CSV table of N, CA and C in Angstrom, one decimal:
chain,number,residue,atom,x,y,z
A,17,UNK,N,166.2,-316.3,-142.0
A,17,UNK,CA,165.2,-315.5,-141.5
A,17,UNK,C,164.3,-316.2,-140.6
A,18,UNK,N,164.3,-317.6,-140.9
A,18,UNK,CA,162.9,-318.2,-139.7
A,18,UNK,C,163.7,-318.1,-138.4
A,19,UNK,N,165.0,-318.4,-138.4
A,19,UNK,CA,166.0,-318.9,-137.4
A,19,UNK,C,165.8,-317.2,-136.4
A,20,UNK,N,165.7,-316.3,-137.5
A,20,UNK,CA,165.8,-315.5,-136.4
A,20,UNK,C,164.2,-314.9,-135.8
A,21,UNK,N,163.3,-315.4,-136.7
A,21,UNK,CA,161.8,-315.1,-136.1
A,21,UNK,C,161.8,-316.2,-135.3
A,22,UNK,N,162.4,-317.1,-135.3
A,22,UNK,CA,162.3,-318.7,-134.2
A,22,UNK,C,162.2,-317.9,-132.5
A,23,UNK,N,164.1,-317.1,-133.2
A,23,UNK,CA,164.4,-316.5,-132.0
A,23,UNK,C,163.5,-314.9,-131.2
A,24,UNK,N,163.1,-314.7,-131.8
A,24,UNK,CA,162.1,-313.5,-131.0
A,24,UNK,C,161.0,-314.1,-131.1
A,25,UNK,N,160.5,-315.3,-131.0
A,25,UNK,CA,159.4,-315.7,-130.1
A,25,UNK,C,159.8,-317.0,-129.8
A,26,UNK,N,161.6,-316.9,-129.5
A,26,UNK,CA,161.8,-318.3,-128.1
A,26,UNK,C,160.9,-319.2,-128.2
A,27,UNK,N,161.4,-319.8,-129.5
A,27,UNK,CA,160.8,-320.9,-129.9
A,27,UNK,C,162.2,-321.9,-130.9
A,28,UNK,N,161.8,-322.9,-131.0
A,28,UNK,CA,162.7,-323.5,-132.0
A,28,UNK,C,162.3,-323.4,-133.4
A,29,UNK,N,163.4,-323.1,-134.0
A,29,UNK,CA,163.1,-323.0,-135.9
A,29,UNK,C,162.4,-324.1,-136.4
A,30,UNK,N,162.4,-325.1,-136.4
A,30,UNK,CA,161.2,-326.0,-136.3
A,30,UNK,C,159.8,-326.2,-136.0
A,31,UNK,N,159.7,-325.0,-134.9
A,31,UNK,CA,158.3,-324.7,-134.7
A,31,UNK,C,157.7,-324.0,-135.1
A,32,UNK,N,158.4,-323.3,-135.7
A,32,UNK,CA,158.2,-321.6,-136.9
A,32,UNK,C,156.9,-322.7,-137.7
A,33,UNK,N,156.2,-322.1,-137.5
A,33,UNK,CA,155.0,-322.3,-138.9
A,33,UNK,C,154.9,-321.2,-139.6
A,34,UNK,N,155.9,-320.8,-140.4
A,34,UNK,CA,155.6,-319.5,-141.2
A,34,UNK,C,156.6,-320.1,-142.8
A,35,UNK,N,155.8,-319.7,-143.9
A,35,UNK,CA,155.8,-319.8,-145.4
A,35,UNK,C,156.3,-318.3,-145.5
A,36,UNK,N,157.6,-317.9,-145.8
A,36,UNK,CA,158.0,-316.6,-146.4
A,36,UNK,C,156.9,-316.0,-147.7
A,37,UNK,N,157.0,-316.9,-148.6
A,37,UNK,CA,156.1,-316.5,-149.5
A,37,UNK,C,154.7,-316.5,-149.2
A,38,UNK,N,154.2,-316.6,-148.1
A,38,UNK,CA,152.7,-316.2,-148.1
A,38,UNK,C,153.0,-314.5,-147.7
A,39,UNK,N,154.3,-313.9,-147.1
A,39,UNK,CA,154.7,-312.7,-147.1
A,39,UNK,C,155.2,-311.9,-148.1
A,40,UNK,N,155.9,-312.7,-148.7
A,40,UNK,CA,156.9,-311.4,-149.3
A,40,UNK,C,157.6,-312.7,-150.9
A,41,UNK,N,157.2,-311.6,-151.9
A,41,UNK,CA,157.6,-312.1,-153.5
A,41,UNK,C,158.9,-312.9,-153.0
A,42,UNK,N,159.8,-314.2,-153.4
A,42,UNK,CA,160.7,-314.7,-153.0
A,42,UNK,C,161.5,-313.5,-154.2
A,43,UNK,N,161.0,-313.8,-155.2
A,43,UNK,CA,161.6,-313.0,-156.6
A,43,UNK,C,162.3,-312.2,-156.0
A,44,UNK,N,161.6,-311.0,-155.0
A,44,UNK,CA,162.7,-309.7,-154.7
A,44,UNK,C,164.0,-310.1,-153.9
A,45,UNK,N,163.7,-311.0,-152.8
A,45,UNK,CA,164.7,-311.4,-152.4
A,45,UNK,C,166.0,-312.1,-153.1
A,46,UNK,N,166.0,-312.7,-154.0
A,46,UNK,CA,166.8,-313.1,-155.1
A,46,UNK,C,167.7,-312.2,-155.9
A,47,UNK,N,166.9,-311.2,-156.3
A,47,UNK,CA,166.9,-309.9,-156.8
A,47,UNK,C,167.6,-309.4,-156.1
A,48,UNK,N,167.4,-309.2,-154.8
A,48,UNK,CA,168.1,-308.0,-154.0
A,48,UNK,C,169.5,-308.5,-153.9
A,49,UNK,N,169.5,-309.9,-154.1
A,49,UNK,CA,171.0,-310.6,-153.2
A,49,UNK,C,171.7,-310.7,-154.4
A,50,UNK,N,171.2,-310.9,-155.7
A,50,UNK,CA,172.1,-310.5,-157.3
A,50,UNK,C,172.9,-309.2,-156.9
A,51,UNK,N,172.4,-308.4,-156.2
A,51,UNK,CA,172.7,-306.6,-156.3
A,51,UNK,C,174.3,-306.7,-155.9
A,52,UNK,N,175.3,-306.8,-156.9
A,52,UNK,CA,176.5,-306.6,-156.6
A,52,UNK,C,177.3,-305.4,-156.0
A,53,UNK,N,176.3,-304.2,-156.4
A,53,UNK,CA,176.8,-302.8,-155.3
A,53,UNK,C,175.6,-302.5,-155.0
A,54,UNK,N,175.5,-301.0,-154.1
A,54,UNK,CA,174.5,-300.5,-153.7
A,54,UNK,C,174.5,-301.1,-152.6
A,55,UNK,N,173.6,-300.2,-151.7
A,55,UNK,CA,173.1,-300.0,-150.5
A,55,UNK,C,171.8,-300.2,-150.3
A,56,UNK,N,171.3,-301.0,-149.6
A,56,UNK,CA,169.3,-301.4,-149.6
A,56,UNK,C,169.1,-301.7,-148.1
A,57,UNK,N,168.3,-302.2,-147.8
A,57,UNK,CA,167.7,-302.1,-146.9
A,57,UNK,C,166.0,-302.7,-147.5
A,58,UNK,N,165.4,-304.2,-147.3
A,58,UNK,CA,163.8,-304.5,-147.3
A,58,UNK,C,163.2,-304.8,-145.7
A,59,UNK,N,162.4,-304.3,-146.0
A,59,UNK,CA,161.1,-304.6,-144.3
A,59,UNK,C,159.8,-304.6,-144.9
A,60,UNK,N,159.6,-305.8,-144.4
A,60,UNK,CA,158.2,-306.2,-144.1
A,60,UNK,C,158.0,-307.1,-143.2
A,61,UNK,N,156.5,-307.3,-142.7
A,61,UNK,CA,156.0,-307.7,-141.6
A,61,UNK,C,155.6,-309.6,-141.9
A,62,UNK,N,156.3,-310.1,-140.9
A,62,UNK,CA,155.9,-311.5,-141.5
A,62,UNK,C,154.9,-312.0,-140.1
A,63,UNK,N,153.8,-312.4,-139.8
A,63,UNK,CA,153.2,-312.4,-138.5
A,63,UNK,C,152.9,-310.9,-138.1
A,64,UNK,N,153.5,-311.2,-136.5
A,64,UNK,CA,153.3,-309.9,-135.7
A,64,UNK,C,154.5,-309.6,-135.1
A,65,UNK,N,155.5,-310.0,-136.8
A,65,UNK,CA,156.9,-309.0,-136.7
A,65,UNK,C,157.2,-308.7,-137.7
A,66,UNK,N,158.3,-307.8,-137.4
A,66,UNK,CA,158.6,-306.5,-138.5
A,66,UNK,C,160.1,-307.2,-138.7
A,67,UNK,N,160.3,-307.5,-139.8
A,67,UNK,CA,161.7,-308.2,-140.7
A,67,UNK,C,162.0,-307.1,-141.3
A,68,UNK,N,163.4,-306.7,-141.1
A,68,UNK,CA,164.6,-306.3,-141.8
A,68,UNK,C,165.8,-306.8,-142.5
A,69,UNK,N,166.2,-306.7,-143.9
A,69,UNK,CA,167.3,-307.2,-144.3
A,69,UNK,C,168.4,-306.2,-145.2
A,70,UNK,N,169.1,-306.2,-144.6
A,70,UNK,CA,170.0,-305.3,-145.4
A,70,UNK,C,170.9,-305.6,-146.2
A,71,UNK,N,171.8,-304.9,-147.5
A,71,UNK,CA,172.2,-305.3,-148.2
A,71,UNK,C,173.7,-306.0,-148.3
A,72,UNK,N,174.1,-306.2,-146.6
A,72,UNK,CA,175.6,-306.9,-146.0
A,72,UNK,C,174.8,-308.1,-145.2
A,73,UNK,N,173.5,-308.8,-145.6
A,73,UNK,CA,173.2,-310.0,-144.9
A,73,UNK,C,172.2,-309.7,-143.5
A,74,UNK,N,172.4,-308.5,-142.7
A,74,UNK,CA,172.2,-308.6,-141.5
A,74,UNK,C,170.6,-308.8,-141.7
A,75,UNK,N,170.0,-309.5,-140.6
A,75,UNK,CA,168.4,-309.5,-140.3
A,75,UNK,C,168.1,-308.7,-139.4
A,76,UNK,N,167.3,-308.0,-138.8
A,76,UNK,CA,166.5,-307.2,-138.0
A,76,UNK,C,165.1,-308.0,-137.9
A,77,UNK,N,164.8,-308.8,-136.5
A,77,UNK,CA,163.4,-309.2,-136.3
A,77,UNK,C,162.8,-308.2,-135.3
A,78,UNK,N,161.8,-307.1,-135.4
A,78,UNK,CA,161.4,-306.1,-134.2
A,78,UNK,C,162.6,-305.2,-133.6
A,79,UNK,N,163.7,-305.1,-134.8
A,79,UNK,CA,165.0,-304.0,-133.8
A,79,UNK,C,165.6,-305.0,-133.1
A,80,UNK,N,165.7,-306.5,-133.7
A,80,UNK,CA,166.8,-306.8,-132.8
A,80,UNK,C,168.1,-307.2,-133.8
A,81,UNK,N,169.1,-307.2,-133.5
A,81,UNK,CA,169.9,-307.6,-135.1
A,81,UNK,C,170.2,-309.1,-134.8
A,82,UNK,N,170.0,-310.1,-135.9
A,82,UNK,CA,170.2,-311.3,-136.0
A,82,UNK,C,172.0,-311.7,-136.6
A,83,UNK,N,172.9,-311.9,-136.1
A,83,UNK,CA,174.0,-312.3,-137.6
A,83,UNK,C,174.9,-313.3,-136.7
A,84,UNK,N,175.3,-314.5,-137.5
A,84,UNK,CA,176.0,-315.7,-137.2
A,84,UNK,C,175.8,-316.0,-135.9
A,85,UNK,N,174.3,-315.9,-135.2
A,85,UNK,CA,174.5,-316.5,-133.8
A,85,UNK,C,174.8,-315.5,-132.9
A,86,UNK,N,174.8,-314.5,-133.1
A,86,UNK,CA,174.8,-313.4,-132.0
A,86,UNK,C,174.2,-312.5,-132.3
A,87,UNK,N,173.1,-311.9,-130.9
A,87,UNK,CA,172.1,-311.2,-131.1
A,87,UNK,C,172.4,-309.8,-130.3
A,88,UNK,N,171.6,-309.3,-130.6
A,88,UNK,CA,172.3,-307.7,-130.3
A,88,UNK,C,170.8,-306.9,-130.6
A,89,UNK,N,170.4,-306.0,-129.3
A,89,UNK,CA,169.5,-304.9,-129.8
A,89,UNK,C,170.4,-303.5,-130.0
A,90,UNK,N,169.7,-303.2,-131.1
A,90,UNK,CA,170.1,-301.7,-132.0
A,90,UNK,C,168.7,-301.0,-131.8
């Protein structure tokens, strides 16, 4: 997830100063990725962007899709 907030403010993941958990319970996230079936979808706002994660891995930073290095607006 930093890797891809790195990337929508064209910056290096290194320069990310952002702590997930001053956003968002890590607990749910753990939780969510246990979920052997089902369909999910979590969003929330980390900064002054809007994170998406869906339950096949993909990230969404502001509508853009993040996965293995290739970016793509949806």
């Amino acid at each position: 997830m930093i890797e891809a907030i790195a990337h929508a403010e064209k910056r290096d993941p290194s320069a990310v100063d952002v702590i997930l958990a001053d956003y968002i319970d890590p607990n749910v996230l753990e939780k969510l990725a246990d979920m052997d079936e089902g369909v999910w979808e979590f969003t929330f706002r980390v900064s002054d962007h809007q994170v998406r994660l869906t339950h096949d891995g993909t990230i969404f930073v502001d509508g853009v899709k993040h996965d293995l290095g290739i970016v793509r607006q949806e």
